[in-house]
PDB file of C-alpha atoms in Angstrom:
ATOM      1  CA  MET A   1     -89.626 -11.890  46.326  1.00  0.00           C
ATOM      2  CA  GLN A   2     -86.472 -12.655  44.354  1.00  0.00           C
ATOM      3  CA  TRP A   3     -85.339 -15.468  46.623  1.00  0.00           C
ATOM      4  CA  ARG A   4     -82.345 -16.299  44.429  1.00  0.00           C
ATOM      5  CA  ASN A   5     -80.912 -13.080  45.868  1.00  0.00           C
ATOM      6  CA  LEU A   6     -80.264 -15.054  49.055  1.00  0.00           C
ATOM      7  CA  TYR A   7     -77.283 -16.804  47.483  1.00  0.00           C
ATOM      8  CA  ARG A   8     -76.263 -13.595  45.710  1.00  0.00           C
ATOM      9  CA  GLY A   9     -76.253 -11.840  49.075  1.00  0.00           C
ATOM     10  CA  PHE A  10     -74.190 -14.674  50.505  1.00  0.00           C
ATOM     11  CA  PHE A  11     -71.413 -14.223  47.934  1.00  0.00           C
ATOM     12  CA  MET A  12     -71.506 -10.433  48.205  1.00  0.00           C
ATOM     13  CA  GLY A  13     -71.316 -10.715  51.985  1.00  0.00           C
ATOM     14  CA  VAL A  14     -68.351 -13.080  51.854  1.00  0.00           C
ATOM     15  CA  SER A  15     -66.492 -10.767  49.478  1.00  0.00           C
ATOM     16  CA  ASP A  16     -67.147  -7.723  51.664  1.00  0.00           C
ATOM     17  CA  LEU A  17     -65.513  -9.511  54.595  1.00  0.00           C
ATOM     18  CA  ILE A  18     -62.258  -9.895  52.637  1.00  0.00           C
ATOM     19  CA  PRO A  19     -59.943  -6.852  52.563  1.00  0.00           C
ATOM     20  CA  GLY A  20     -59.258  -5.986  48.925  1.00  0.00           C
ATOM     21  CA  VAL A  21     -62.346  -7.685  47.462  1.00  0.00           C
ATOM     22  CA  SER A  22     -65.383  -5.609  46.490  1.00  0.00           C
ATOM     23  CA  GLY A  23     -69.018  -6.596  46.831  1.00  0.00           C
ATOM     24  CA  GLY A  24     -69.637  -4.414  43.780  1.00  0.00           C
ATOM     25  CA  THR A  25     -67.351  -6.697  41.774  1.00  0.00           C
ATOM     26  CA  ILE A  26     -69.424  -9.712  42.828  1.00  0.00           C
ATOM     27  CA  ALA A  27     -72.621  -7.840  41.897  1.00  0.00           C
ATOM     28  CA  LEU A  28     -71.163  -7.316  38.412  1.00  0.00           C
ATOM     29  CA  ILE A  29     -70.283 -11.022  38.149  1.00  0.00           C
ATOM     30  CA  LEU A  30     -73.836 -11.903  39.177  1.00  0.00           C
ATOM     31  CA  GLY A  31     -75.308  -9.461  36.652  1.00  0.00           C
ATOM     32  CA  ILE A  32     -77.252  -7.400  39.214  1.00  0.00           C
ATOM     33  CA  TYR A  33     -75.115  -4.263  39.557  1.00  0.00           C
ATOM     34  CA  ASP A  34     -77.437  -1.847  37.744  1.00  0.00           C
ATOM     35  CA  GLU A  35     -80.517  -3.321  39.445  1.00  0.00           C
ATOM     36  CA  LEU A  36     -78.790  -3.105  42.835  1.00  0.00           C
ATOM     37  CA  LEU A  37     -78.116   0.618  42.417  1.00  0.00           C
ATOM     38  CA  GLN A  38     -81.643   1.237  41.123  1.00  0.00           C
ATOM     39  CA  SER A  39     -83.178  -0.686  44.022  1.00  0.00           C
ATOM     40  CA  ILE A  40     -81.143   1.144  46.682  1.00  0.00           C
ATOM     41  CA  ASN A  41     -82.144   4.474  45.136  1.00  0.00           C
ATOM     42  CA  GLY A  42     -85.782   3.419  44.864  1.00  0.00           C
ATOM     43  CA  PHE A  43     -85.961   2.068  48.414  1.00  0.00           C
ATOM     44  CA  PHE A  44     -85.321   5.558  49.780  1.00  0.00           C
ATOM     45  CA  SER A  45     -88.213   7.060  47.831  1.00  0.00           C
ATOM     46  CA  LYS A  46     -92.004   7.055  48.033  1.00  0.00           C
ATOM     47  CA  ASP A  47     -92.081   3.920  45.827  1.00  0.00           C
ATOM     48  CA  TRP A  48     -89.946   1.929  48.296  1.00  0.00           C
ATOM     49  CA  LYS A  49     -92.340  -1.061  48.368  1.00  0.00           C
ATOM     50  CA  ARG A  50     -91.482  -1.916  44.741  1.00  0.00           C
ATOM     51  CA  TYR A  51     -87.903  -2.700  45.698  1.00  0.00           C
ATOM     52  CA  ILE A  52     -88.456  -4.798  48.837  1.00  0.00           C
ATOM     53  CA  GLY A  53     -88.626  -7.998  46.799  1.00  0.00           C
ATOM     54  CA  PHE A  54     -85.119  -7.441  45.463  1.00  0.00           C
ATOM     55  CA  LEU A  55     -83.388  -5.945  48.488  1.00  0.00           C
ATOM     56  CA  LEU A  56     -84.830  -8.000  51.357  1.00  0.00           C
ATOM     57  CA  PRO A  57     -83.527 -11.426  50.243  1.00  0.00           C
ATOM     58  CA  LEU A  58     -80.216  -9.811  49.278  1.00  0.00           C
ATOM     59  CA  GLY A  59     -79.963  -8.154  52.688  1.00  0.00           C
ATOM     60  CA  ILE A  60     -80.864 -11.387  54.491  1.00  0.00           C
ATOM     61  CA  GLY A  61     -78.160 -13.257  52.575  1.00  0.00           C
ATOM     62  CA  MET A  62     -75.543 -10.608  53.315  1.00  0.00           C
ATOM     63  CA  GLY A  63     -76.583 -10.201  56.956  1.00  0.00           C
ATOM     64  CA  ALA A  64     -76.510 -13.943  57.613  1.00  0.00           C
ATOM     65  CA  THR A  65     -73.066 -14.112  56.034  1.00  0.00           C
ATOM     66  CA  PHE A  66     -71.749 -11.279  58.203  1.00  0.00           C
ATOM     67  CA  ILE A  67     -73.068 -12.948  61.363  1.00  0.00           C
ATOM     68  CA  PHE A  68     -72.372 -16.628  60.705  1.00  0.00           C
ATOM     69  CA  PHE A  69     -69.361 -16.545  58.380  1.00  0.00           C
ATOM     70  CA  SER A  70     -67.238 -13.761  59.846  1.00  0.00           C
ATOM     71  CA  ARG A  71     -65.486 -16.366  62.021  1.00  0.00           C
ATOM     72  CA  VAL A  72     -65.017 -18.662  59.026  1.00  0.00           C
ATOM     73  CA  ILE A  73     -63.407 -15.822  57.091  1.00  0.00           C
ATOM     74  CA  GLU A  74     -61.225 -15.024  60.104  1.00  0.00           C
ATOM     75  CA  TYR A  75     -60.128 -18.682  60.187  1.00  0.00           C
ATOM     76  CA  LEU A  76     -59.402 -18.866  56.447  1.00  0.00           C
ATOM     77  CA  LEU A  77     -57.437 -15.623  56.467  1.00  0.00           C
ATOM     78  CA  LYS A  78     -55.474 -16.786  59.500  1.00  0.00           C
ATOM     79  CA  HIS A  79     -54.637 -20.319  58.309  1.00  0.00           C
ATOM     80  CA  TYR A  80     -55.072 -20.164  54.486  1.00  0.00           C
ATOM     81  CA  GLN A  81     -54.653 -16.482  53.691  1.00  0.00           C
ATOM     82  CA  VAL A  82     -52.696 -16.894  50.446  1.00  0.00           C
ATOM     83  CA  GLN A  83     -55.012 -19.554  49.010  1.00  0.00           C
ATOM     84  CA  THR A  84     -58.074 -17.486  49.955  1.00  0.00           C
ATOM     85  CA  GLN A  85     -56.621 -14.338  48.366  1.00  0.00           C
ATOM     86  CA  PHE A  86     -55.823 -16.262  45.163  1.00  0.00           C
ATOM     87  CA  PHE A  87     -59.432 -17.494  44.964  1.00  0.00           C
ATOM     88  CA  PHE A  88     -60.739 -13.939  45.087  1.00  0.00           C
ATOM     89  CA  LEU A  89     -58.003 -12.894  42.698  1.00  0.00           C
ATOM     90  CA  GLY A  90     -59.509 -15.360  40.221  1.00  0.00           C
ATOM     91  CA  LEU A  91     -62.971 -13.857  40.745  1.00  0.00           C
ATOM     92  CA  ILE A  92     -61.653 -10.345  40.161  1.00  0.00           C
ATOM     93  CA  ILE A  93     -59.762 -11.271  36.981  1.00  0.00           C
ATOM     94  CA  GLY A  94     -62.753 -13.269  35.775  1.00  0.00           C
ATOM     95  CA  VAL A  95     -65.116 -10.297  35.933  1.00  0.00           C
ATOM     96  CA  LEU A  96     -63.148  -8.216  33.396  1.00  0.00           C
ATOM     97  CA  PRO A  97     -64.197 -10.245  30.302  1.00  0.00           C
ATOM     98  CA  LEU A  98     -67.794 -10.121  31.541  1.00  0.00           C
ATOM     99  CA  ILE A  99     -67.714  -6.322  31.686  1.00  0.00           C
ATOM    100  CA  GLY A 100     -66.017  -6.231  28.282  1.00  0.00           C
ATOM    101  CA  LYS A 101     -68.940  -8.133  26.770  1.00  0.00           C
ATOM    102  CA  GLN A 102     -71.491  -6.055  28.661  1.00  0.00           C
ATOM    103  CA  VAL A 103     -70.287  -2.737  27.225  1.00  0.00           C
ATOM    104  CA  ASN A 104     -68.861  -4.125  23.947  1.00  0.00           C
ATOM    105  CA  ILE A 105     -65.511  -2.419  24.472  1.00  0.00           C
ATOM    106  CA  LYS A 106     -64.255  -3.123  20.934  1.00  0.00           C
ATOM    107  CA  LYS A 107     -67.072  -1.009  19.565  1.00  0.00           C
ATOM    108  CA  ASN A 108     -67.598   1.621  22.249  1.00  0.00           C
ATOM    109  CA  PHE A 109     -64.202   2.257  23.870  1.00  0.00           C
ATOM    110  CA  THR A 110     -61.754   4.815  22.468  1.00  0.00           C
ATOM    111  CA  PHE A 111     -58.134   5.616  23.342  1.00  0.00           C
ATOM    112  CA  VAL A 112     -59.369   7.924  26.119  1.00  0.00           C
ATOM    113  CA  HIS A 113     -61.313   5.064  27.752  1.00  0.00           C
ATOM    114  CA  TYR A 114     -58.262   2.791  27.756  1.00  0.00           C
ATOM    115  CA  LEU A 115     -56.136   5.630  29.128  1.00  0.00           C
ATOM    116  CA  MET A 116     -58.634   6.064  31.975  1.00  0.00           C
ATOM    117  CA  ILE A 117     -58.384   2.356  32.784  1.00  0.00           C
ATOM    118  CA  ILE A 118     -54.593   2.673  33.059  1.00  0.00           C
ATOM    119  CA  ILE A 119     -54.693   5.852  35.190  1.00  0.00           C
ATOM    120  CA  VAL A 120     -57.408   4.651  37.584  1.00  0.00           C
ATOM    121  CA  GLY A 121     -55.860   1.183  37.775  1.00  0.00           C
ATOM    122  CA  GLY A 122     -52.496   2.677  38.670  1.00  0.00           C
ATOM    123  CA  ALA A 123     -54.053   4.845  41.375  1.00  0.00           C
ATOM    124  CA  VAL A 124     -55.814   1.870  42.985  1.00  0.00           C
ATOM    125  CA  ALA A 125     -52.735  -0.343  42.672  1.00  0.00           C
ATOM    126  CA  SER A 126     -50.764   2.248  44.630  1.00  0.00           C
ATOM    127  CA  LEU A 127     -52.967   1.474  47.643  1.00  0.00           C
ATOM    128  CA  ALA A 128     -51.067  -1.808  47.937  1.00  0.00           C
ATOM    129  CA  PHE A 129     -48.062   0.200  49.140  1.00  0.00           C
ATOM    130  CA  ILE A 130     -49.991   2.084  51.852  1.00  0.00           C
ATOM    131  CA  SER A 131     -49.555   0.625  55.310  1.00  0.00           C
ATOM    132  CA  PRO A 132     -52.829   0.280  57.263  1.00  0.00           C
ATOM    133  CA  ILE A 133     -53.177   2.297  60.446  1.00  0.00           C
ATOM    134  CA  GLU A 134     -52.243   0.322  63.543  1.00  0.00           C
ATOM    135  CA  SER A 135     -55.606  -0.545  65.045  1.00  0.00           C
ATOM    136  CA  ILE A 136     -56.752  -1.175  68.597  1.00  0.00           C
ATOM    137  CA  MET A 137     -59.983  -3.147  68.768  1.00  0.00           C
ATOM    138  CA  ILE A 138     -62.830  -1.023  70.121  1.00  0.00           C
ATOM    139  CA  THR A 139     -65.293  -2.915  72.304  1.00  0.00           C
ATOM    140  CA  LYS A 140     -67.084  -0.031  74.060  1.00  0.00           C
ATOM    141  CA  LEU A 141     -68.607   3.053  72.476  1.00  0.00           C
ATOM    142  CA  THR A 142     -67.750   6.603  73.458  1.00  0.00           C
ATOM    143  CA  ALA A 143     -68.987   9.834  71.901  1.00  0.00           C
ATOM    144  CA  THR A 144     -65.693  10.240  70.055  1.00  0.00           C
ATOM    145  CA  ASN A 145     -65.202   6.732  68.684  1.00  0.00           C
ATOM    146  CA  ALA A 146     -68.913   6.484  67.777  1.00  0.00           C
ATOM    147  CA  ILE A 147     -68.495   9.391  65.335  1.00  0.00           C
ATOM    148  CA  GLY A 148     -65.349   7.803  63.918  1.00  0.00           C
ATOM    149  CA  LEU A 149     -67.023   4.411  63.478  1.00  0.00           C
ATOM    150  CA  PHE A 150     -70.058   6.026  61.819  1.00  0.00           C
ATOM    151  CA  LEU A 151     -67.844   7.844  59.314  1.00  0.00           C
ATOM    152  CA  ALA A 152     -65.798   4.669  58.741  1.00  0.00           C
ATOM    153  CA  GLY A 153     -68.988   2.741  57.979  1.00  0.00           C
ATOM    154  CA  TRP A 154     -69.999   5.524  55.558  1.00  0.00           C
ATOM    155  CA  ALA A 155     -66.658   5.386  53.743  1.00  0.00           C
ATOM    156  CA  GLY A 156     -66.644   1.584  53.704  1.00  0.00           C
ATOM    157  CA  SER A 157     -70.134   1.294  52.234  1.00  0.00           C
ATOM    158  CA  MET A 158     -69.364   3.775  49.464  1.00  0.00           C
ATOM    159  CA  ALA A 159     -66.396   1.584  48.589  1.00  0.00           C
ATOM    160  CA  MET A 160     -68.557  -1.567  48.738  1.00  0.00           C
ATOM    161  CA  LEU A 161     -70.708  -0.295  45.869  1.00  0.00           C
ATOM    162  CA  LEU A 162     -67.722   0.568  43.690  1.00  0.00           C
ATOM    163  CA  PRO A 163     -66.368  -2.504  41.883  1.00  0.00           C
ATOM    164  CA  GLY A 164     -62.663  -2.836  42.541  1.00  0.00           C
ATOM    165  CA  ILE A 165     -62.675  -0.826  45.781  1.00  0.00           C
ATOM    166  CA  SER A 166     -63.096  -2.980  48.864  1.00  0.00           C
ATOM    167  CA  GLY A 167     -65.096  -1.693  51.802  1.00  0.00           C
ATOM    168  CA  SER A 168     -63.092  -3.988  54.071  1.00  0.00           C
ATOM    169  CA  PHE A 169     -59.827  -2.610  52.698  1.00  0.00           C
ATOM    170  CA  ILE A 170     -60.984   0.948  53.437  1.00  0.00           C
ATOM    171  CA  LEU A 171     -61.848  -0.132  56.990  1.00  0.00           C
ATOM    172  CA  LEU A 172     -58.394  -1.702  57.214  1.00  0.00           C
ATOM    173  CA  LEU A 173     -56.735   1.530  56.065  1.00  0.00           C
ATOM    174  CA  LEU A 174     -58.792   3.479  58.614  1.00  0.00           C
ATOM    175  CA  GLY A 175     -57.752   1.099  61.399  1.00  0.00           C
ATOM    176  CA  VAL A 176     -61.248  -0.173  62.296  1.00  0.00           C
ATOM    177  CA  TYR A 177     -61.358  -3.489  60.413  1.00  0.00           C
ATOM    178  CA  SER A 178     -60.550  -5.580  63.501  1.00  0.00           C
ATOM    179  CA  THR A 179     -63.187  -3.655  65.472  1.00  0.00           C
ATOM    180  CA  VAL A 180     -65.909  -4.346  62.895  1.00  0.00           C
ATOM    181  CA  ILE A 181     -65.021  -8.030  62.457  1.00  0.00           C
ATOM    182  CA  GLY A 182     -64.813  -8.445  66.236  1.00  0.00           C
ATOM    183  CA  ALA A 183     -68.213  -6.785  66.683  1.00  0.00           C
ATOM    184  CA  LEU A 184     -69.771  -9.095  64.079  1.00  0.00           C
ATOM    185  CA  SER A 185     -68.148 -12.194  65.567  1.00  0.00           C
ATOM    186  CA  ASN A 186     -69.230 -11.340  69.124  1.00  0.00           C
ATOM    187  CA  LEU A 187     -72.555  -9.654  68.247  1.00  0.00           C
ATOM    188  CA  ASN A 188     -71.532  -6.346  69.826  1.00  0.00           C
ATOM    189  CA  LEU A 189     -74.840  -4.674  68.925  1.00  0.00           C
ATOM    190  CA  PRO A 190     -73.996  -1.031  69.820  1.00  0.00           C
ATOM    191  CA  ILE A 191     -70.926  -1.010  67.555  1.00  0.00           C
ATOM    192  CA  ILE A 192     -72.797  -2.900  64.809  1.00  0.00           C
ATOM    193  CA  ALA A 193     -75.617  -0.326  65.010  1.00  0.00           C
ATOM    194  CA  VAL A 194     -73.295   2.701  64.729  1.00  0.00           C
ATOM    195  CA  VAL A 195     -71.255   1.259  61.854  1.00  0.00           C
ATOM    196  CA  GLY A 196     -74.475   0.033  60.215  1.00  0.00           C
ATOM    197  CA  ALA A 197     -75.981   3.538  60.325  1.00  0.00           C
ATOM    198  CA  GLY A 198     -72.906   4.852  58.532  1.00  0.00           C
ATOM    199  CA  VAL A 199     -73.175   2.046  55.968  1.00  0.00           C
ATOM    200  CA  VAL A 200     -76.820   2.928  55.215  1.00  0.00           C
ATOM    201  CA  MET A 201     -75.973   6.614  54.786  1.00  0.00           C
ATOM    202  CA  GLY A 202     -73.098   5.739  52.467  1.00  0.00           C
ATOM    203  CA  PHE A 203     -75.348   3.487  50.379  1.00  0.00           C
ATOM    204  CA  ILE A 204     -77.900   6.296  49.929  1.00  0.00           C
ATOM    205  CA  VAL A 205     -75.342   8.859  48.786  1.00  0.00           C
ATOM    206  CA  SER A 206     -73.085   6.671  46.644  1.00  0.00           C
ATOM    207  CA  SER A 207     -75.840   4.699  44.901  1.00  0.00           C
ATOM    208  CA  ARG A 208     -77.412   7.910  43.607  1.00  0.00           C
ATOM    209  CA  ALA A 209     -74.080   9.257  42.418  1.00  0.00           C
ATOM    210  CA  ILE A 210     -73.044   6.053  40.633  1.00  0.00           C
ATOM    211  CA  SER A 211     -76.491   5.657  39.035  1.00  0.00           C
ATOM    212  CA  HIS A 212     -76.306   9.204  37.687  1.00  0.00           C
ATOM    213  CA  LEU A 213     -72.884   8.542  36.182  1.00  0.00           C
ATOM    214  CA  LEU A 214     -73.999   5.250  34.601  1.00  0.00           C
ATOM    215  CA  ASN A 215     -77.079   6.890  33.104  1.00  0.00           C
ATOM    216  CA  HIS A 216     -75.291   9.913  31.662  1.00  0.00           C
ATOM    217  CA  PHE A 217     -71.686   8.778  31.148  1.00  0.00           C
ATOM    218  CA  ARG A 218     -72.031   5.009  30.836  1.00  0.00           C
ATOM    219  CA  PHE A 219     -68.889   4.079  28.910  1.00  0.00           C
ATOM    220  CA  VAL A 220     -66.663   6.513  30.807  1.00  0.00           C
ATOM    221  CA  THR A 221     -68.028   5.130  34.081  1.00  0.00           C
ATOM    222  CA  PHE A 222     -67.393   1.558  32.988  1.00  0.00           C
ATOM    223  CA  ALA A 223     -63.856   2.502  31.973  1.00  0.00           C
ATOM    224  CA  VAL A 224     -63.333   3.815  35.504  1.00  0.00           C
ATOM    225  CA  ILE A 225     -64.886   0.629  36.938  1.00  0.00           C
ATOM    226  CA  MET A 226     -62.560  -1.535  34.842  1.00  0.00           C
ATOM    227  CA  GLY A 227     -59.641   0.557  36.079  1.00  0.00           C
ATOM    228  CA  LEU A 228     -60.758   0.085  39.681  1.00  0.00           C
ATOM    229  CA  ILE A 229     -61.017  -3.676  39.196  1.00  0.00           C
ATOM    230  CA  THR A 230     -57.683  -3.923  37.366  1.00  0.00           C
ATOM    231  CA  GLY A 231     -55.949  -1.953  40.109  1.00  0.00           C
ATOM    232  CA  SER A 232     -57.510  -4.090  42.834  1.00  0.00           C
ATOM    233  CA  ILE A 233     -55.704  -7.130  41.375  1.00  0.00           C
ATOM    234  CA  PHE A 234     -52.437  -5.667  42.687  1.00  0.00           C
ATOM    235  CA  VAL A 235     -54.020  -4.928  46.074  1.00  0.00           C
ATOM    236  CA  VAL A 236     -55.339  -8.470  46.525  1.00  0.00           C
ATOM    237  CA  PHE A 237     -52.272 -10.244  45.094  1.00  0.00           C
ATOM    238  CA  PRO A 238     -50.405 -11.623  48.152  1.00  0.00           C
ATOM    239  CA  GLY A 239     -47.214 -12.519  46.284  1.00  0.00           C
ATOM    240  CA  LEU A 240     -46.059 -15.954  45.173  1.00  0.00           C
ATOM    241  CA  PRO A 241     -45.606 -18.344  48.121  1.00  0.00           C
ATOM    242  CA  SER A 242     -42.231 -20.022  48.517  1.00  0.00           C
ATOM    243  CA  ASP A 243     -43.763 -23.281  49.734  1.00  0.00           C
ATOM    244  CA  GLY A 244     -44.420 -25.617  46.781  1.00  0.00           C
ATOM    245  CA  THR A 245     -47.631 -27.114  48.196  1.00  0.00           C
ATOM    246  CA  VAL A 246     -49.083 -23.701  48.994  1.00  0.00           C
ATOM    247  CA  LEU A 247     -48.108 -22.497  45.507  1.00  0.00           C
ATOM    248  CA  VAL A 248     -49.952 -25.384  43.841  1.00  0.00           C
ATOM    249  CA  MET A 249     -53.006 -24.883  46.061  1.00  0.00           C
ATOM    250  CA  SER A 250     -52.946 -21.149  45.351  1.00  0.00           C
ATOM    251  CA  PHE A 251     -52.979 -21.678  41.580  1.00  0.00           C
ATOM    252  CA  LEU A 252     -55.787 -24.204  42.065  1.00  0.00           C
ATOM    253  CA  THR A 253     -57.904 -21.720  44.024  1.00  0.00           C
ATOM    254  CA  LEU A 254     -57.082 -19.054  41.404  1.00  0.00           C
ATOM    255  CA  PHE A 255     -58.428 -21.357  38.683  1.00  0.00           C
ATOM    256  CA  ILE A 256     -61.525 -22.125  40.790  1.00  0.00           C
ATOM    257  CA  GLY A 257     -62.131 -18.387  41.191  1.00  0.00           C
ATOM    258  CA  LEU A 258     -61.867 -17.852  37.424  1.00  0.00           C
ATOM    259  CA  LEU A 259     -64.223 -20.784  36.847  1.00  0.00           C
ATOM    260  CA  VAL A 260     -66.769 -19.534  39.386  1.00  0.00           C
ATOM    261  CA  ALA A 261     -66.791 -16.068  37.793  1.00  0.00           C
ATOM    262  CA  SER A 262     -67.302 -17.579  34.343  1.00  0.00           C
ATOM    263  CA  LEU A 263     -70.041 -19.949  35.528  1.00  0.00           C
ATOM    264  CA  PHE A 264     -71.906 -17.243  37.416  1.00  0.00           C
ATOM    265  CA  GLY A 265     -71.691 -14.927  34.413  1.00  0.00           C
ATOM    266  CA  SER A 266     -73.048 -17.623  32.095  1.00  0.00           C
ATOM    267  CA  PHE A 267     -75.705 -18.718  34.602  1.00  0.00           C
ATOM    268  CA  GLU A 268     -77.019 -15.228  35.232  1.00  0.00           C
ATOM    269  CA  THR A 269     -77.035 -14.396  31.499  1.00  0.00           C
ATOM    270  CA  SER A 270     -79.019 -17.545  30.666  1.00  0.00           C
ATOM    271  CA  GLU A 271     -81.504 -16.823  33.468  1.00  0.00           C
ATOM    272  CA  ASP A 272     -82.004 -13.251  32.265  1.00  0.00           C
ATOM    273  CA  GLN A 273     -82.720 -14.514  28.749  1.00  0.00           C
ATOM    274  CA  HIS A 274     -85.460 -16.721  30.138  1.00  0.00           C
TER     275      HIS A 274
END
């Protein structure tokens, strides 16, 4: 069992609770993105036992975060939304140099790759100007809303695996974010089960697709990923606060986010070398 995946799952879970922040981005920071995709693919095959040691601790860490920290995230977003967004902004910005080193962009990227970063980044940034659907919290399942929640979970999980695209933000755009957070906070098991089934289905489909692209079009795929992450900066950016104290605290949390990304990148690299 890779028990250090407990804390990795914790950070991925926290990020997936924040609209605009991607668990895939955190997986890249932690240096486990390729292994995560491989393990999800392998788990749904005849050799599934080989991947339990990686996925189980990761799933426990993420699940515990969803259950026990959803209220904490709700509180932070309600009372310290700007500071919290700036912290994750620091994490997102901090992952770009790590990816640059991973793919050696100076050597392997051409003009076309940089153009793809700009185009994809612009497309994602445009999401910041889309108003989320007005949502009514669902507390009881019906045949109709169960299908909608299943499909929302599917779409959200596909976004979770893509760095730069937030599963929570997709849920927000679809108008079911408050329903999912409410279900997690209040342990509404029927809604959790339906959304969870959609999440599992999305993981199966998207992990195979992304793995195929990374194996056959690695640098193009990473250019797209860097575009997704760059664009998500504009989605997460809450604007500069007018209050001086909040502004100072926001820049402090931004710096902490950058520092955490750098430390995790260095820590994971040193562990892999050992």
